[in-house]
Short mmCIF file of C-alpha atoms in Angstrom, two decimals:
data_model
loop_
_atom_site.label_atom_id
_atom_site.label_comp_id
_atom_site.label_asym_id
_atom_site.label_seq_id
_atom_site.Cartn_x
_atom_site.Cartn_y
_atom_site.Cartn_z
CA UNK A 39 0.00 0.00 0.00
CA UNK A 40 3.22 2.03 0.24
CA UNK A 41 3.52 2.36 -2.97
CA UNK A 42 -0.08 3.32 -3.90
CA UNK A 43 -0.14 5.90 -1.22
CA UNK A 44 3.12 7.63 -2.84
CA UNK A 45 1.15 7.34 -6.17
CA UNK A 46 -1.98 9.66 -5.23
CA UNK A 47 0.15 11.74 -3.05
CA UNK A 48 3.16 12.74 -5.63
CA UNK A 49 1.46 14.27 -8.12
CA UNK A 50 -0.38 16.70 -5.50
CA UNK A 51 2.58 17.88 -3.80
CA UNK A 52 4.40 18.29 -7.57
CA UNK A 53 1.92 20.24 -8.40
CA UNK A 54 1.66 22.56 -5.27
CA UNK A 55 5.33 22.78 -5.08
CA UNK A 56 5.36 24.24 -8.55
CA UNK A 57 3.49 27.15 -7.18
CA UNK A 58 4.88 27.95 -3.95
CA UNK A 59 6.70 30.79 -4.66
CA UNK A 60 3.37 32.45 -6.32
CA UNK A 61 0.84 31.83 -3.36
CA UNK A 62 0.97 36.08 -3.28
CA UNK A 63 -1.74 35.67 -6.05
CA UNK A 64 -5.01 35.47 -5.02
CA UNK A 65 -5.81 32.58 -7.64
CA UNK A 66 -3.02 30.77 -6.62
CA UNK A 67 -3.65 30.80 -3.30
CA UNK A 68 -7.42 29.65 -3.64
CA UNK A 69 -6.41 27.02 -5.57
CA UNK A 70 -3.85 25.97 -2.80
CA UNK A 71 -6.59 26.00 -0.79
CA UNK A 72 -8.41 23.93 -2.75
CA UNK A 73 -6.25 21.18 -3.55
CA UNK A 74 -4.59 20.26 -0.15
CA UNK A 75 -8.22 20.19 1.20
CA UNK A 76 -9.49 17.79 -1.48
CA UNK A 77 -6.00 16.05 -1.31
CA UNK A 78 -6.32 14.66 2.49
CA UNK A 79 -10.35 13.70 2.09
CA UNK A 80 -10.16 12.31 -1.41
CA UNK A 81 -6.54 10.35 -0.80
CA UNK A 82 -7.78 8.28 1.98
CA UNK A 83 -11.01 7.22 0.23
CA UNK A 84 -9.59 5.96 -3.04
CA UNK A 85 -6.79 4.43 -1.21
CA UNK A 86 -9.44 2.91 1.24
CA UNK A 87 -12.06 1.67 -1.78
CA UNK A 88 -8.86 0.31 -3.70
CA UNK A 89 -7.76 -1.31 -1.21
CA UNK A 90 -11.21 -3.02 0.44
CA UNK A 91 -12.25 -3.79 -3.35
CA UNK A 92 -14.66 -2.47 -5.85
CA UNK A 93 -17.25 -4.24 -3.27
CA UNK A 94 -16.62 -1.17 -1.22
CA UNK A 95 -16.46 1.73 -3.55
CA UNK A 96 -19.48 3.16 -2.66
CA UNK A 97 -17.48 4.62 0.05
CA UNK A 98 -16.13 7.21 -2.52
CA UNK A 99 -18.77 9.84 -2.31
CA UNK A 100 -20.23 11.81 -4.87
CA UNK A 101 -17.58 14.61 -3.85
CA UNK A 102 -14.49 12.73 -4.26
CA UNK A 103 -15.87 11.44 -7.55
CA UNK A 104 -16.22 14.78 -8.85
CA UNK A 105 -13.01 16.18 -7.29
CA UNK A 106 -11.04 13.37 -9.22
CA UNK A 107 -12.75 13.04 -12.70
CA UNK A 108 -12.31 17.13 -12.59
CA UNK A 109 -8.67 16.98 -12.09
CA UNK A 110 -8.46 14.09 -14.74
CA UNK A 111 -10.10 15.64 -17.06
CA UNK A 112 -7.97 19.38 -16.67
CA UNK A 113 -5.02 17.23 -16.96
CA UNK A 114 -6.19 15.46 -20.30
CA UNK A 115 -7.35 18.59 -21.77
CA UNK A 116 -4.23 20.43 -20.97
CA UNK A 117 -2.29 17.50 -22.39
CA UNK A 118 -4.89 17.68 -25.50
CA UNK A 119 -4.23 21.38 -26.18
CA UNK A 120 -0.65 20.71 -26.44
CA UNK A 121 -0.90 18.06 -28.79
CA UNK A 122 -3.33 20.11 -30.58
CA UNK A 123 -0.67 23.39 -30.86
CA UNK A 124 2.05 20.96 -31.77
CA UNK A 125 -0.02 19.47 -34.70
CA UNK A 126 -1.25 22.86 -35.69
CA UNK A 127 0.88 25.79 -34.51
CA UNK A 128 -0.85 28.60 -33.57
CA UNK A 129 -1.13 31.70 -31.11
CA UNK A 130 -4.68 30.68 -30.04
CA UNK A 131 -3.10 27.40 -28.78
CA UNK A 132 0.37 28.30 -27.41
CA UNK A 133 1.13 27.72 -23.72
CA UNK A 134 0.93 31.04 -21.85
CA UNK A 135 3.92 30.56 -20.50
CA UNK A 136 5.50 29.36 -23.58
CA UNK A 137 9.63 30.21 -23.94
CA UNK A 138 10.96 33.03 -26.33
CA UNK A 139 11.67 30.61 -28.70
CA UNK A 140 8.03 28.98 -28.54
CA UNK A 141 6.55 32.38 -28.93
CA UNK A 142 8.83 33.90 -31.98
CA UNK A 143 8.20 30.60 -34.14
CA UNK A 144 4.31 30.76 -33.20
CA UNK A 145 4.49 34.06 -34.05
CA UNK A 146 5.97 34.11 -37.28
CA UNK A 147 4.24 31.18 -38.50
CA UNK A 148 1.04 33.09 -37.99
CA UNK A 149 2.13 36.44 -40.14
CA UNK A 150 0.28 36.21 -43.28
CA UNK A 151 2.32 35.05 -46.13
CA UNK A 152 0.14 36.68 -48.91
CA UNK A 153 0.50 40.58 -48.65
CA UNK A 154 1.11 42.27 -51.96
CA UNK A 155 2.34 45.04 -50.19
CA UNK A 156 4.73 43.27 -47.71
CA UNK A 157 7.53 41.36 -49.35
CA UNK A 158 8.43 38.33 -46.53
CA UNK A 159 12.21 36.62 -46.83
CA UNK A 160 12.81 33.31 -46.77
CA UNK A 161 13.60 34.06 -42.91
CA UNK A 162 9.68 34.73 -42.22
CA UNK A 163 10.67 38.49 -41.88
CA UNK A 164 8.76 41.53 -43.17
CA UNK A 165 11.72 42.99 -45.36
CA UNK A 166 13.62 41.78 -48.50
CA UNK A 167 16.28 39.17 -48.49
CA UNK A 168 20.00 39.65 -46.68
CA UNK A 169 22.88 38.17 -47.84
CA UNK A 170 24.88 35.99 -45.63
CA UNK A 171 28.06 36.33 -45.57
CA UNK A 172 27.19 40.42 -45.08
CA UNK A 173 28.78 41.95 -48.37
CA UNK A 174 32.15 43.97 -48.34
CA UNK A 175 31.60 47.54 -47.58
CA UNK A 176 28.06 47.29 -46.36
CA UNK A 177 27.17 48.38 -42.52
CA UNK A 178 24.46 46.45 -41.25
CA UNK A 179 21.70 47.67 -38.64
CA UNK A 180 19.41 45.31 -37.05
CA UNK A 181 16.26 46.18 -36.08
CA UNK A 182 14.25 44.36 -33.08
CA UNK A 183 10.70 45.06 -31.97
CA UNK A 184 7.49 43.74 -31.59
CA UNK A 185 4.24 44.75 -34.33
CA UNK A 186 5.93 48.55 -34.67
CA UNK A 187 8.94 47.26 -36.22
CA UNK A 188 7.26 44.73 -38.38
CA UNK A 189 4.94 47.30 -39.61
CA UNK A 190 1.25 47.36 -39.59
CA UNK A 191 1.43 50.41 -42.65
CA UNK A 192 3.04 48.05 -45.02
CA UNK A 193 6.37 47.70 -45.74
CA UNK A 194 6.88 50.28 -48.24
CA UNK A 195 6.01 53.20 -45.53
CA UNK A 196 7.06 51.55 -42.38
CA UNK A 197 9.75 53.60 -40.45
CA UNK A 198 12.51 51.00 -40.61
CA UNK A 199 12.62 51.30 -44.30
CA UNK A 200 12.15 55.21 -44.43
CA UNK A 201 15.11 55.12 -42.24
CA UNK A 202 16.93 53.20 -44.60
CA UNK A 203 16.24 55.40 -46.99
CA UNK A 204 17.29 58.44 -45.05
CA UNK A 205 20.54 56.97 -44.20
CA UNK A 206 20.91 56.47 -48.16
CA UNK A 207 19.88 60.29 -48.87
CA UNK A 208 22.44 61.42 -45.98
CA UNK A 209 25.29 59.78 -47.83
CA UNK A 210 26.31 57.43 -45.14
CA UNK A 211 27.24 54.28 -47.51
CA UNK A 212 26.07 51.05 -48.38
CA UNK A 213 23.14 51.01 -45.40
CA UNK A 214 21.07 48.33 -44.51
CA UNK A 215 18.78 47.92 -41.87
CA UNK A 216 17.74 44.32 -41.58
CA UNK A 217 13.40 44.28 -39.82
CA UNK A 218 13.59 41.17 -37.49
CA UNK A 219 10.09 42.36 -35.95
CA UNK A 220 7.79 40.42 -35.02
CA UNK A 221 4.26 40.76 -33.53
CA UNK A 222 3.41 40.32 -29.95
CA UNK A 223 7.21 39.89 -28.94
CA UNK A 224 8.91 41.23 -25.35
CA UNK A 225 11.97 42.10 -24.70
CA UNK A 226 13.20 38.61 -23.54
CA UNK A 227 12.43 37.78 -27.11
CA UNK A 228 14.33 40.20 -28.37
CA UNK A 229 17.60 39.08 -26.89
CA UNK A 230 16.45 35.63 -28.40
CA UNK A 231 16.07 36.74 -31.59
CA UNK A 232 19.61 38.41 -31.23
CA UNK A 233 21.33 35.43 -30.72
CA UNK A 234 19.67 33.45 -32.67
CA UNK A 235 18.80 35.35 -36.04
CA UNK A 236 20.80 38.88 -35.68
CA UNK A 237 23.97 37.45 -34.46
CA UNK A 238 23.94 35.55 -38.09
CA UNK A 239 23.44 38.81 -40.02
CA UNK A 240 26.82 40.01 -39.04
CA UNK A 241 25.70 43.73 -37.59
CA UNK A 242 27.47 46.64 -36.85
CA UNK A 243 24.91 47.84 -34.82
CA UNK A 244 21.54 46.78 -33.36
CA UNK A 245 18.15 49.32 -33.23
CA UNK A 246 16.25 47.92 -30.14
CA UNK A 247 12.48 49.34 -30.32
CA UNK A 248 11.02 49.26 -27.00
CA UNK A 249 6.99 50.63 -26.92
CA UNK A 250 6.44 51.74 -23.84
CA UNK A 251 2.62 50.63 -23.79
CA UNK A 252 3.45 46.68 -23.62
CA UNK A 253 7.45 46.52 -23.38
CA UNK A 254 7.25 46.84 -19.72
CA UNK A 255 6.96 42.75 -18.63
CA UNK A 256 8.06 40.12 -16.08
CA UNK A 257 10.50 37.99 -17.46
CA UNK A 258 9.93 34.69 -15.13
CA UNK A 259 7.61 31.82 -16.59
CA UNK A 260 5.07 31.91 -13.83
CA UNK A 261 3.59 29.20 -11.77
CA UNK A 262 1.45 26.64 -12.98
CA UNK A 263 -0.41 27.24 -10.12
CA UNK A 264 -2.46 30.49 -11.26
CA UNK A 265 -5.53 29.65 -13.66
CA UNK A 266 -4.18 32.23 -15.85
CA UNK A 267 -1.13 30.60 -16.85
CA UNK A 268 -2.94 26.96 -17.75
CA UNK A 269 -3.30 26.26 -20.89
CA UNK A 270 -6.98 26.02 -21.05
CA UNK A 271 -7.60 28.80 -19.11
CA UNK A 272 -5.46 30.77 -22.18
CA UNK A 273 -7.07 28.98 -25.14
CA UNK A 274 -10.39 30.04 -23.32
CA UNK A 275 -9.90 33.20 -22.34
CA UNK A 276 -8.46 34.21 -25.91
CA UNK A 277 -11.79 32.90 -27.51
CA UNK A 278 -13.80 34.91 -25.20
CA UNK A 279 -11.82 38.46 -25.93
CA UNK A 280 -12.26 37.19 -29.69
CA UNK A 281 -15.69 36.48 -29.70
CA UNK A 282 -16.39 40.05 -27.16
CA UNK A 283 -14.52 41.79 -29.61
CA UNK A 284 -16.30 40.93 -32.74
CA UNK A 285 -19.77 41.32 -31.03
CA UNK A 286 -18.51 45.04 -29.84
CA UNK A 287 -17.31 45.94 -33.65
CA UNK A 288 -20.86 44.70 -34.84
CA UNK A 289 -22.93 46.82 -32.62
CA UNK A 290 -20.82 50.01 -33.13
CA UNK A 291 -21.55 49.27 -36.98
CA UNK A 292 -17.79 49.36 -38.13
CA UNK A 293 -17.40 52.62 -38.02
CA UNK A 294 -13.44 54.15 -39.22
CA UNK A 295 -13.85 56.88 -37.03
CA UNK A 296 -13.85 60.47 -37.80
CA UNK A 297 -14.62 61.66 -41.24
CA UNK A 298 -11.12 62.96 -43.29
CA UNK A 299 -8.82 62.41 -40.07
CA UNK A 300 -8.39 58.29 -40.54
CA UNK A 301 -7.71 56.30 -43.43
CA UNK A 302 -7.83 52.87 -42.26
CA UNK A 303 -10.64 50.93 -40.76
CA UNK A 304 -10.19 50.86 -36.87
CA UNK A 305 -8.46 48.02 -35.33
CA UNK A 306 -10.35 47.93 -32.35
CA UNK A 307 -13.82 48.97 -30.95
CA UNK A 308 -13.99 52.09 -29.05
CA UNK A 309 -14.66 49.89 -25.63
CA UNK A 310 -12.01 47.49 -26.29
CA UNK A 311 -9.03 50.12 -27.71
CA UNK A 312 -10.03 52.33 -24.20
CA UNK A 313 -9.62 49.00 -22.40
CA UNK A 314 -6.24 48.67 -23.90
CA UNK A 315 -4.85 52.19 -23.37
CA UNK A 316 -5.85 52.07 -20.09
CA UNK A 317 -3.17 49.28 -19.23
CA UNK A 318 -0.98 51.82 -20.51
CA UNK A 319 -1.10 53.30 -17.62
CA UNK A 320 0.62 51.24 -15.25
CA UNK A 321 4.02 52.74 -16.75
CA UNK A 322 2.90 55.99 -16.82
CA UNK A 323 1.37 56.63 -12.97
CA UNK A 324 3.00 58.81 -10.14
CA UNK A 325 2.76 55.62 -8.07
CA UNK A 326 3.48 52.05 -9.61
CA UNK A 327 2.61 48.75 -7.47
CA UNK A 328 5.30 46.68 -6.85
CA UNK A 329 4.12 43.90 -9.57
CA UNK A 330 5.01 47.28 -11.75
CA UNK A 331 8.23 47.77 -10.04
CA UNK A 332 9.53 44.16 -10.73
CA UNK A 333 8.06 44.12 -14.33
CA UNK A 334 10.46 47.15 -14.75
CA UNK A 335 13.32 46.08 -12.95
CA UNK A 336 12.81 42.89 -15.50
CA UNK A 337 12.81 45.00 -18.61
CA UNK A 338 16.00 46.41 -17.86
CA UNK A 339 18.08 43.81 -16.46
CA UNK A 340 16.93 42.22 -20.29
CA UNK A 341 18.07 45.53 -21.74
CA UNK A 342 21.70 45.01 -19.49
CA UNK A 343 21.51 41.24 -20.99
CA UNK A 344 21.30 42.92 -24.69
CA UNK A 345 23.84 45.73 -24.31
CA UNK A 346 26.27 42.66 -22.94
CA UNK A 347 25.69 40.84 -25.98
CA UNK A 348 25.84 43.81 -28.83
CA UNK A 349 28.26 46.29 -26.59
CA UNK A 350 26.80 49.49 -25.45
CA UNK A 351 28.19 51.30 -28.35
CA UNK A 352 26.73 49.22 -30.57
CA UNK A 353 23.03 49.26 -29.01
CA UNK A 354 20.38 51.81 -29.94
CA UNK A 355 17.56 51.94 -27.37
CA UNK A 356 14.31 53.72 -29.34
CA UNK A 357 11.64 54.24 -26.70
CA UNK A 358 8.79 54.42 -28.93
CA UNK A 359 5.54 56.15 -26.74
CA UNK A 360 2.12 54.71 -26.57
CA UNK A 361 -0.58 57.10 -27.69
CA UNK A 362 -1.73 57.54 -24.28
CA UNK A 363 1.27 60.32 -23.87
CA UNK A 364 0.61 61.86 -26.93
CA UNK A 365 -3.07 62.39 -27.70
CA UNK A 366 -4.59 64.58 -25.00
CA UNK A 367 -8.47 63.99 -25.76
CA UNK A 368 -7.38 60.11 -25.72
CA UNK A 369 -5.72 60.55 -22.29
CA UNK A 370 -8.42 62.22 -20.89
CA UNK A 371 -11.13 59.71 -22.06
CA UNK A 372 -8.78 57.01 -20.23
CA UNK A 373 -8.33 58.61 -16.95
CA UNK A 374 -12.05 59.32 -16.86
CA UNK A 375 -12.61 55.44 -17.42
CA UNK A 376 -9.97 54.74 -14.88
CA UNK A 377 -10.28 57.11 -12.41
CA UNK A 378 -7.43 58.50 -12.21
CA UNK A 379 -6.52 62.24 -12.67
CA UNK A 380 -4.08 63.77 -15.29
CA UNK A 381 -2.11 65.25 -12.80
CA UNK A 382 -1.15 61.58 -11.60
CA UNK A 383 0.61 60.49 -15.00
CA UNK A 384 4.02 60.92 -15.76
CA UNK A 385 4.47 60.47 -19.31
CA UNK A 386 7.86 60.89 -19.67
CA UNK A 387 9.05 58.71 -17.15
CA UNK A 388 9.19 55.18 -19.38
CA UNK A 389 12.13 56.84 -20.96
CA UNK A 390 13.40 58.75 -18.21
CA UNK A 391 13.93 55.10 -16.63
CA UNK A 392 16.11 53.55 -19.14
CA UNK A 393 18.14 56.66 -20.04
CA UNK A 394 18.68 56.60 -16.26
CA UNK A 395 19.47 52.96 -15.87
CA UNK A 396 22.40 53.37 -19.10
CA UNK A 397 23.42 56.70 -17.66
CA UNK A 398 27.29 56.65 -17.70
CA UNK A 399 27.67 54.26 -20.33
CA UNK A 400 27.61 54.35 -23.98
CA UNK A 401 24.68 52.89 -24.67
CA UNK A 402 22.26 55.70 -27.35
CA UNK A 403 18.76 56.08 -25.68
CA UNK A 404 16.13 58.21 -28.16
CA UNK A 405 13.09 59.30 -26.56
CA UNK A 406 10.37 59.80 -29.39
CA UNK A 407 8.17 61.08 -27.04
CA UNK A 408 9.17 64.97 -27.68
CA UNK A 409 9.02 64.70 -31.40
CA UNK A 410 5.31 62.83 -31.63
CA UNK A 411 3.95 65.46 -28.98
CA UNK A 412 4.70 67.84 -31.64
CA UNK A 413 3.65 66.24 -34.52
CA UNK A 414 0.41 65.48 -33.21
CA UNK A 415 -0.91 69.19 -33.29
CA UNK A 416 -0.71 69.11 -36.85
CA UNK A 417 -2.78 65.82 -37.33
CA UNK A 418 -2.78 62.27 -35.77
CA UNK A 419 0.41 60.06 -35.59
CA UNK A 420 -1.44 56.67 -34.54
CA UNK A 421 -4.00 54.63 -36.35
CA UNK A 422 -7.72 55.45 -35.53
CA UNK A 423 -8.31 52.76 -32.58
CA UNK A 424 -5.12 51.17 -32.74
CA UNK A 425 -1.77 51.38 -30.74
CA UNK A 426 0.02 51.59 -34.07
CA UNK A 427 1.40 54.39 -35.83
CA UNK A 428 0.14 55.57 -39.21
CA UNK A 429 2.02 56.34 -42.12
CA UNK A 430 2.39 60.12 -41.20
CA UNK A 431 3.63 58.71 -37.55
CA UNK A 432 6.46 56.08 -39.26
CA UNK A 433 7.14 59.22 -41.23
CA UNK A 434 7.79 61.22 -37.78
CA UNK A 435 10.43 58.54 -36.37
CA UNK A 436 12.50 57.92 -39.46
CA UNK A 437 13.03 61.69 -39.20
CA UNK A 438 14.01 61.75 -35.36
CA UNK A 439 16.05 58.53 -35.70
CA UNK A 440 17.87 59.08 -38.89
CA UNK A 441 20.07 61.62 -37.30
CA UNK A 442 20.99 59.69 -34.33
CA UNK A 443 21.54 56.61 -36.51
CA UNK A 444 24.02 58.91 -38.67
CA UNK A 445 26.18 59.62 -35.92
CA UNK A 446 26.58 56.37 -34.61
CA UNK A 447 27.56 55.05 -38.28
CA UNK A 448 30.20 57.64 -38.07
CA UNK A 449 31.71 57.19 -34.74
CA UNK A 450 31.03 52.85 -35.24
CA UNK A 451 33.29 52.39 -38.68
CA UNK A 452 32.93 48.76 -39.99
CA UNK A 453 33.31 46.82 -37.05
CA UNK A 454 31.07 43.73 -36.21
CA UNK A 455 28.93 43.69 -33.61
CA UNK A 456 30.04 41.42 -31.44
CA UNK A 457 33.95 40.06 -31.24
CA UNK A 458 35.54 37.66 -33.45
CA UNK A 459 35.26 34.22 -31.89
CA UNK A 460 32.50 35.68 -29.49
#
């Protein structure tokens, strides 16, 4: 009996001990809770009715019955997902929790192959093919970023080839800036995609382009033990917001927003782009919790990781802001929804942080905020309902980072990126 009792206790205390550093969260502790309470009733009755024969298992009460087939059946469905993601790759499907190297191949394997307007490489990237070995004579920028750098404009008027094309104009050489965005990325993903695809591409220097709305993130995988970070809790939840979404864009009729200000459809409904700005926020208050704090501290210690790998000469930090900072009547529609008052925002302090954190080194930090405040009383620099910039806003940080991007060519040479051997 030994042996049977290890059996239905192992897989309890596996499970609980994969969340014991993460009882702080409210879920996680309920569900502690939970399943040390239905652990010592439900244990000793299967072990009893297993052990007295199935002559006896009506001492397993209805409770115990449910209790177990629940678990059983969460297990097998988290087990199906998986199977079901690995068959048929997809962003719907992917653990929450997945790794950075999970998330970049789901990612790119969900981009849309069949945009006449985007040419994609035989890498999976939004930008024309790169030659490997890099040619004599040629400097070589790579560019890392989430859905800004990959360009939701089209790749003719995104800014990463306008600054390309700037560089050209400006008569710094044979430029090329290599797009390695990809939607939906972090930081952490960024480093990845360093190593993994930019460190192939021979740079001389690397463009990093943090957004300040959703660049801000904890690093950690977190515990099994929250619902949240389950797989079918994900697949679920990303249904539902799917589903909520297209029932909100329905009722509002499809509307693209003001009449001659916006081009493009909206991306969002009014309720669920308000919903999404207002996250923005959590960067941008007075006072932060300390879930912000680490989630900061995070971000840059994966900005040190980056400037380790490139050199802080060679790294270009682009704090790109969230429209939150620069469209007043979309501020104040957020802090009315929220609650909280103008005077409690400080929009300048995402960038204030990292130039801060690099102070003293050689590391180039360009703060976009300045330049899109500016811009913006002439006409919008952001898609209508969308996080994104349009065209007129990639136009707006070619221009500020062209400049910066000059001088650095200058000082750099032809050096690689990272040293020989490295």
């Amino acid at each position: 009996m030994a042996a049977l009792r290890w059996a239905l206790t192992l897989p309890f205390v596996v499970f609980l001990s994969l969340g014991a550093l993460d009882v702080r969260n409210p879920d996680a502790a309920v569900l502690t809770v939970l399943l040390v309470v239905g652990w010592i009733v439900s244990r000793r009755r299967v072990r009893n009715a297993l052990k007295e024969g199935l002559r006896k298992w009506k001492t397993l009460r209805a409770a115990d019955v449910i209790l177990w087939n629940a678990f059983l059946a969460f297990i097998l469905l988290e087990i199906g997902l998986a199977a079901a993601d690995y068959l048929w790759p997809s962003p719907i499907l992917m653990a929450p929790n997945a790794r950075s190297q999970e998330r970049i191949e789901h990612y790119k394997n969900a981009l849309p192959a069949d945009l006449d307007h985007d040419p994609r490489n035989s890498q999976g990237f939004n930008d024309t093919e790169w030659t490997i070995p890099k040619p004599a004579g040629t400097f070589r920028i790579v560019a890392l970023g989430d859905s800004f750098a990959f360009g939701v404009v089209g790749y003719e008027r995104n800014f990463l080839t306008l600054l390309e094309e700037r560089l050209a104009e400006r008569g710094s050489g044979r430029i090329e800036v290599c797009n390695l965005g990809i939607p939906a990325l972090d930081p952490i993903d960024y480093l990845q995609l360093l190593n993994l695809e930019g460190r192939t591409l021979d740079p001389n220097l690397v463009l990093v382009c943090l957004f300040t709305g959703n660049d801000f993130v904890r690093t950690a995988r977190g515990s099994r033990l929250r619902l949240r970070n389950t797989r079918t809790f994900a697949v679920l939840w990303r249904l539902w917001r799917l589903h909520e979404e297209s029932r909100r864009r329905e009722e509002s009729g499809g509307e693209a927003g003001t009449p001659g200000r916006f081009v493009e459809p909206p991306a969002f409904s009014d309720e669920a782009y308000l919903e999404i700005a207002a996250r923005y926020l959590e960067v941008l208050g007075r006072r932060y919790s300390s879930e912000t704090g680490r989630k900061i501290q995070d971000t840059l210690e994966v900005l040190d990781r980056i400037a380790s790998e490139t050199g802080d000469e060679r790294l270009i930090l682009a704090v790109l802001p969230c429209e939150v900072q620069v469209n007043p009547e979309l501020r104040q529609r957020v802090c009315r929804l929220t609650g909280i008052p103008e005077g409690g925002l400080d929009l300048e302090r995402p960038a204030r942080l990292v130039r801060e954190h690099f102070r003293g080194r050689k590391v180039t930090v360009v703060d976009l905020l300045p330049s899109f405040k500016a811009a913006e009383n002439d006409g919008s620099t952001y898609r209508h309902n969308d996080s994104h910039w349009n065209a007129r806003g990639n136009r707006v940080a070619a221009d500020v980072l062209a400049p910066v991007l000059q001088s650095r060519i200058q000082a750099l040479g032809s050096t690689s990126v990272l040293p020989t051997g490295r």
